[in-house]
C-alpha positions as a Markdown table, in Angstrom:
| # | Residue | x | y | z |
|---|---|---|---|---|
| 1 | Met | -49.3 | -7.8 | -47.5 |
| 2 | Asn | -50.4 | -4.2 | -48.0 |
| 3 | Asp | -53.1 | -1.8 | -46.9 |
| 4 | Lys | -53.7 | 1.5 | -48.7 |
| 5 | Asn | -53.8 | 3.5 | -45.5 |
| 6 | Ala | -50.8 | 1.8 | -43.9 |
| 7 | Thr | -47.4 | 3.3 | -43.3 |
| 8 | Ile | -45.7 | -0.1 | -43.5 |
| 9 | Tyr | -46.1 | -3.3 | -45.3 |
| 10 | Ile | -45.0 | -6.9 | -44.6 |
| 11 | Arg | -43.7 | -9.4 | -47.1 |
| 12 | Ala | -41.7 | -12.6 | -47.2 |
| 13 | Tyr | -38.0 | -12.2 | -47.5 |
| 14 | Glu | -36.1 | -12.5 | -50.8 |
| 15 | Pro | -32.4 | -13.2 | -51.0 |
| 16 | Thr | -31.9 | -9.6 | -52.1 |
| 17 | Asp | -33.0 | -8.6 | -48.5 |
| 18 | Ala | -30.0 | -10.3 | -46.9 |
| 19 | Glu | -27.8 | -7.2 | -46.7 |
| 20 | Ala | -30.6 | -5.1 | -45.2 |
| 21 | Leu | -31.5 | -7.9 | -42.8 |
| 22 | Leu | -27.8 | -8.1 | -41.7 |
| 23 | Ala | -27.7 | -4.3 | -41.2 |
| 24 | Leu | -30.9 | -4.4 | -39.1 |
| 25 | His | -29.4 | -7.0 | -36.8 |
| 26 | Leu | -26.0 | -5.3 | -36.6 |
| 27 | Asn | -27.5 | -1.8 | -36.0 |
| 28 | Asn | -29.8 | -3.2 | -33.2 |
| 29 | Arg | -27.5 | -5.9 | -31.8 |
| 30 | Glu | -27.4 | -4.5 | -28.2 |
| 31 | Phe | -31.0 | -3.4 | -28.3 |
| 32 | Phe | -32.3 | -6.8 | -29.5 |
| 33 | Gln | -30.1 | -8.6 | -27.0 |
| 34 | Thr | -32.1 | -7.0 | -24.2 |
| 35 | Tyr | -35.1 | -9.2 | -24.8 |
| 36 | Asn | -33.9 | -12.1 | -27.1 |
| 37 | Pro | -31.7 | -15.2 | -26.6 |
| 38 | Ala | -28.0 | -14.7 | -27.3 |
| 39 | Arg | -26.8 | -15.1 | -30.8 |
| 40 | Asp | -23.3 | -16.4 | -31.7 |
| 41 | Glu | -21.0 | -14.3 | -33.9 |
| 42 | Ala | -21.8 | -16.4 | -37.0 |
| 43 | Phe | -25.3 | -15.0 | -36.9 |
| 44 | Tyr | -23.9 | -11.6 | -37.8 |
| 45 | Thr | -22.7 | -12.5 | -41.3 |
| 46 | Leu | -24.2 | -12.1 | -44.7 |
| 47 | Glu | -23.9 | -15.9 | -45.3 |
| 48 | Thr | -26.0 | -16.6 | -42.2 |
| 49 | Gln | -28.7 | -14.1 | -43.2 |
| 50 | Leu | -28.9 | -15.6 | -46.7 |
| 51 | Ala | -29.2 | -19.1 | -45.2 |
| 52 | Ser | -31.9 | -17.9 | -42.8 |
| 53 | Ile | -33.9 | -16.5 | -45.7 |
| 54 | Gly | -33.5 | -19.8 | -47.6 |
| 55 | Asn | -34.5 | -21.8 | -44.5 |
| 56 | Gly | -37.5 | -19.4 | -44.0 |
| 57 | Lys | -38.7 | -20.2 | -47.5 |
| 58 | Asp | -38.4 | -24.0 | -46.8 |
| 59 | Glu | -40.2 | -23.7 | -43.5 |
| 60 | Trp | -42.9 | -21.6 | -45.3 |
| 61 | Ser | -43.5 | -24.3 | -47.9 |
| 62 | Gln | -43.6 | -26.9 | -45.1 |
| 63 | Asp | -46.2 | -24.9 | -43.1 |
| 64 | Lys | -43.8 | -24.6 | -40.1 |
| 65 | Arg | -43.0 | -20.9 | -40.0 |
| 66 | Tyr | -44.1 | -17.7 | -41.8 |
| 67 | Gln | -41.5 | -15.0 | -41.6 |
| 68 | Phe | -41.9 | -11.5 | -42.9 |
| 69 | Gly | -39.9 | -8.3 | -43.1 |
| 70 | Ile | -41.5 | -5.1 | -42.0 |
| 71 | Phe | -40.9 | -2.3 | -44.5 |
| 72 | Leu | -41.7 | 1.4 | -44.6 |
| 73 | Lys | -44.2 | 2.0 | -47.3 |
| 74 | Glu | -42.7 | 5.4 | -48.3 |
| 75 | Thr | -39.0 | 4.3 | -48.7 |
| 76 | Gly | -39.0 | 0.5 | -48.8 |
| 77 | Glu | -36.6 | 0.4 | -45.9 |
| 78 | Leu | -36.5 | -2.8 | -43.8 |
| 79 | Ile | -37.3 | -1.8 | -40.2 |
| 80 | Gly | -38.2 | -5.0 | -38.5 |
| 81 | Glu | -39.2 | -8.6 | -38.6 |
| 82 | Ile | -42.4 | -10.5 | -37.7 |
| 83 | Ser | -43.1 | -14.2 | -37.8 |
| 84 | Leu | -45.5 | -16.9 | -37.0 |
| 85 | Phe | -43.6 | -19.9 | -35.9 |
| 86 | Glu | -44.1 | -23.3 | -34.2 |
| 87 | Val | -47.2 | -23.8 | -36.4 |
| 88 | Lys | -49.2 | -26.7 | -35.2 |
| 89 | Arg | -52.0 | -28.3 | -37.3 |
| 90 | Gly | -54.5 | -31.0 | -36.6 |
| 91 | Pro | -56.7 | -30.3 | -33.6 |
| 92 | Leu | -54.6 | -27.3 | -32.5 |
| 93 | Gln | -54.4 | -25.0 | -35.5 |
| 94 | Lys | -52.1 | -22.6 | -33.6 |
| 95 | Cys | -48.8 | -20.8 | -33.7 |
| 96 | Met | -46.5 | -18.5 | -31.8 |
| 97 | Leu | -45.9 | -14.8 | -32.8 |
| 98 | Gly | -42.5 | -13.2 | -32.6 |
| 99 | Tyr | -41.3 | -9.7 | -33.7 |
| 100 | Ser | -38.6 | -7.1 | -33.4 |
| 101 | Leu | -38.4 | -3.6 | -34.6 |
| 102 | Asp | -35.4 | -1.3 | -35.3 |
| 103 | Gln | -35.0 | 0.8 | -32.1 |
| 104 | Arg | -35.1 | 4.1 | -34.2 |
| 105 | His | -38.7 | 3.3 | -35.1 |
| 106 | Asn | -40.2 | 2.3 | -31.8 |
| 107 | Gly | -43.2 | 4.2 | -30.6 |
| 108 | Lys | -44.5 | 5.1 | -34.0 |
| 109 | Gly | -47.2 | 2.5 | -34.3 |
| 110 | Tyr | -45.4 | 0.4 | -36.9 |
| 111 | Met | -45.4 | -2.8 | -34.9 |
| 112 | Ser | -49.1 | -2.4 | -34.1 |
| 113 | Glu | -49.7 | -2.2 | -37.9 |
| 114 | Ala | -47.4 | -5.2 | -38.6 |
| 115 | Val | -49.2 | -7.3 | -35.9 |
| 116 | Arg | -52.6 | -6.4 | -37.4 |
| 117 | Leu | -51.3 | -7.5 | -40.9 |
| 118 | Ile | -49.9 | -10.8 | -39.7 |
| 119 | Val | -53.0 | -11.6 | -37.6 |
| 120 | Glu | -55.0 | -11.1 | -40.8 |
| 121 | Phe | -52.6 | -13.4 | -42.7 |
| 122 | Ala | -52.8 | -16.0 | -39.9 |
| 123 | Phe | -56.5 | -16.2 | -39.7 |
| 124 | Glu | -57.6 | -15.5 | -43.3 |
| 125 | Glu | -54.8 | -17.0 | -45.4 |
| 126 | Ala | -53.0 | -19.6 | -43.2 |
| 127 | Gly | -56.3 | -20.8 | -41.6 |
| 128 | Leu | -55.1 | -20.8 | -38.0 |
| 129 | His | -57.4 | -20.7 | -35.0 |
| 130 | Arg | -55.1 | -19.4 | -32.3 |
| 131 | Ile | -52.0 | -17.2 | -32.0 |
| 132 | Glu | -49.9 | -17.2 | -28.9 |
| 133 | Ala | -47.3 | -14.7 | -27.9 |
| 134 | Gly | -45.1 | -14.1 | -24.9 |
| 135 | Ala | -43.3 | -10.9 | -23.8 |
| 136 | Ser | -41.0 | -10.0 | -20.9 |
| 137 | Pro | -42.9 | -8.2 | -18.2 |
| 138 | Arg | -40.2 | -5.6 | -18.3 |
| 139 | Asn | -40.8 | -5.0 | -22.0 |
| 140 | Ala | -43.7 | -2.5 | -21.7 |
| 141 | Gly | -43.7 | -1.6 | -25.4 |
| 142 | Ser | -44.2 | -5.2 | -26.5 |
| 143 | Leu | -46.9 | -5.8 | -23.9 |
| 144 | Arg | -48.7 | -2.7 | -25.1 |
| 145 | Val | -48.5 | -3.9 | -28.8 |
| 146 | Leu | -50.1 | -7.2 | -27.9 |
| 147 | Glu | -52.9 | -5.7 | -25.8 |
| 148 | Lys | -53.6 | -3.0 | -28.5 |
| 149 | Ala | -54.0 | -5.8 | -31.0 |
| 150 | Gly | -56.6 | -7.5 | -28.9 |
| 151 | Phe | -54.4 | -10.3 | -27.4 |
| 152 | Arg | -55.6 | -11.4 | -24.0 |
| 153 | Pro | -53.3 | -12.2 | -21.1 |
| 154 | Glu | -53.3 | -15.8 | -20.1 |
| 155 | Gly | -50.8 | -15.9 | -17.3 |
| 156 | Leu | -47.1 | -15.9 | -16.5 |
| 157 | Ala | -44.8 | -18.5 | -17.9 |
| 158 | Arg | -42.2 | -18.9 | -15.3 |
| 159 | Lys | -38.6 | -19.0 | -16.4 |
| 160 | Asn | -39.7 | -19.5 | -19.9 |
| 161 | Val | -36.9 | -18.1 | -22.1 |
| 162 | Lys | -33.1 | -18.0 | -21.4 |
| 163 | Ile | -32.0 | -14.4 | -22.2 |
| 164 | Asn | -28.4 | -13.4 | -21.6 |
| 165 | Gly | -27.8 | -16.5 | -19.5 |
| 166 | Val | -30.8 | -16.0 | -17.2 |
| 167 | Trp | -34.1 | -17.8 | -17.4 |
| 168 | Glu | -36.8 | -15.1 | -17.6 |
| 169 | Asp | -40.5 | -15.1 | -17.0 |
| 170 | His | -42.8 | -14.2 | -19.9 |
| 171 | Gln | -46.4 | -12.8 | -19.8 |
| 172 | Met | -48.3 | -15.1 | -22.2 |
| 173 | Tyr | -51.1 | -13.9 | -24.5 |
| 174 | Ser | -53.4 | -15.4 | -27.0 |
| 175 | Leu | -55.7 | -14.2 | -29.8 |
| 176 | Leu | -58.4 | -16.4 | -31.4 |
| 177 | Asp | -59.8 | -16.1 | -34.9 |
| 178 | Glu | -63.2 | -15.6 | -33.4 |
| 179 | Asp | -61.9 | -12.5 | -31.5 |
| 180 | Val | -61.2 | -10.7 | -34.8 |
| 181 | Leu | -63.3 | -12.5 | -37.5 |
| 182 | Lys | -66.7 | -11.6 | -36.1 |
């Protein structure tokens, strides 16, 4: 997905992205570990990243998960990931939003752009009604990204995600199609 005035773009992964994806995770391993569930050593291999890209394509075709890389428009460098997962259809028409950005690129507005692009995809292309997201209350940057994108706080999910062996609370947010498609 692309916007002429954007500094980034998002697109589905291709197998040729596996090396860059592995580098993203290796270079940010400690940083990502701060707010994400622990990953085993096998995650940090090219084979696992290739398999993840293949699984992502399968889940996309099954309408279960939509995973995108975040790329700098100027250089084509992979700088992050953003996805819609736990897609639910029927009377719910909702999903969860998840994202991560290379630490070197934090604070530049790239994730806000990526969230805007994936929200557009979710509501206009995937036909969803609701996007939910959760962020650690100690992750001020992520909370700011969600609020800037128009997500509304809905409350605290107590001991919601196990991070580094500890169950942590998450501030929950939502955005409805009617909030942006007016």
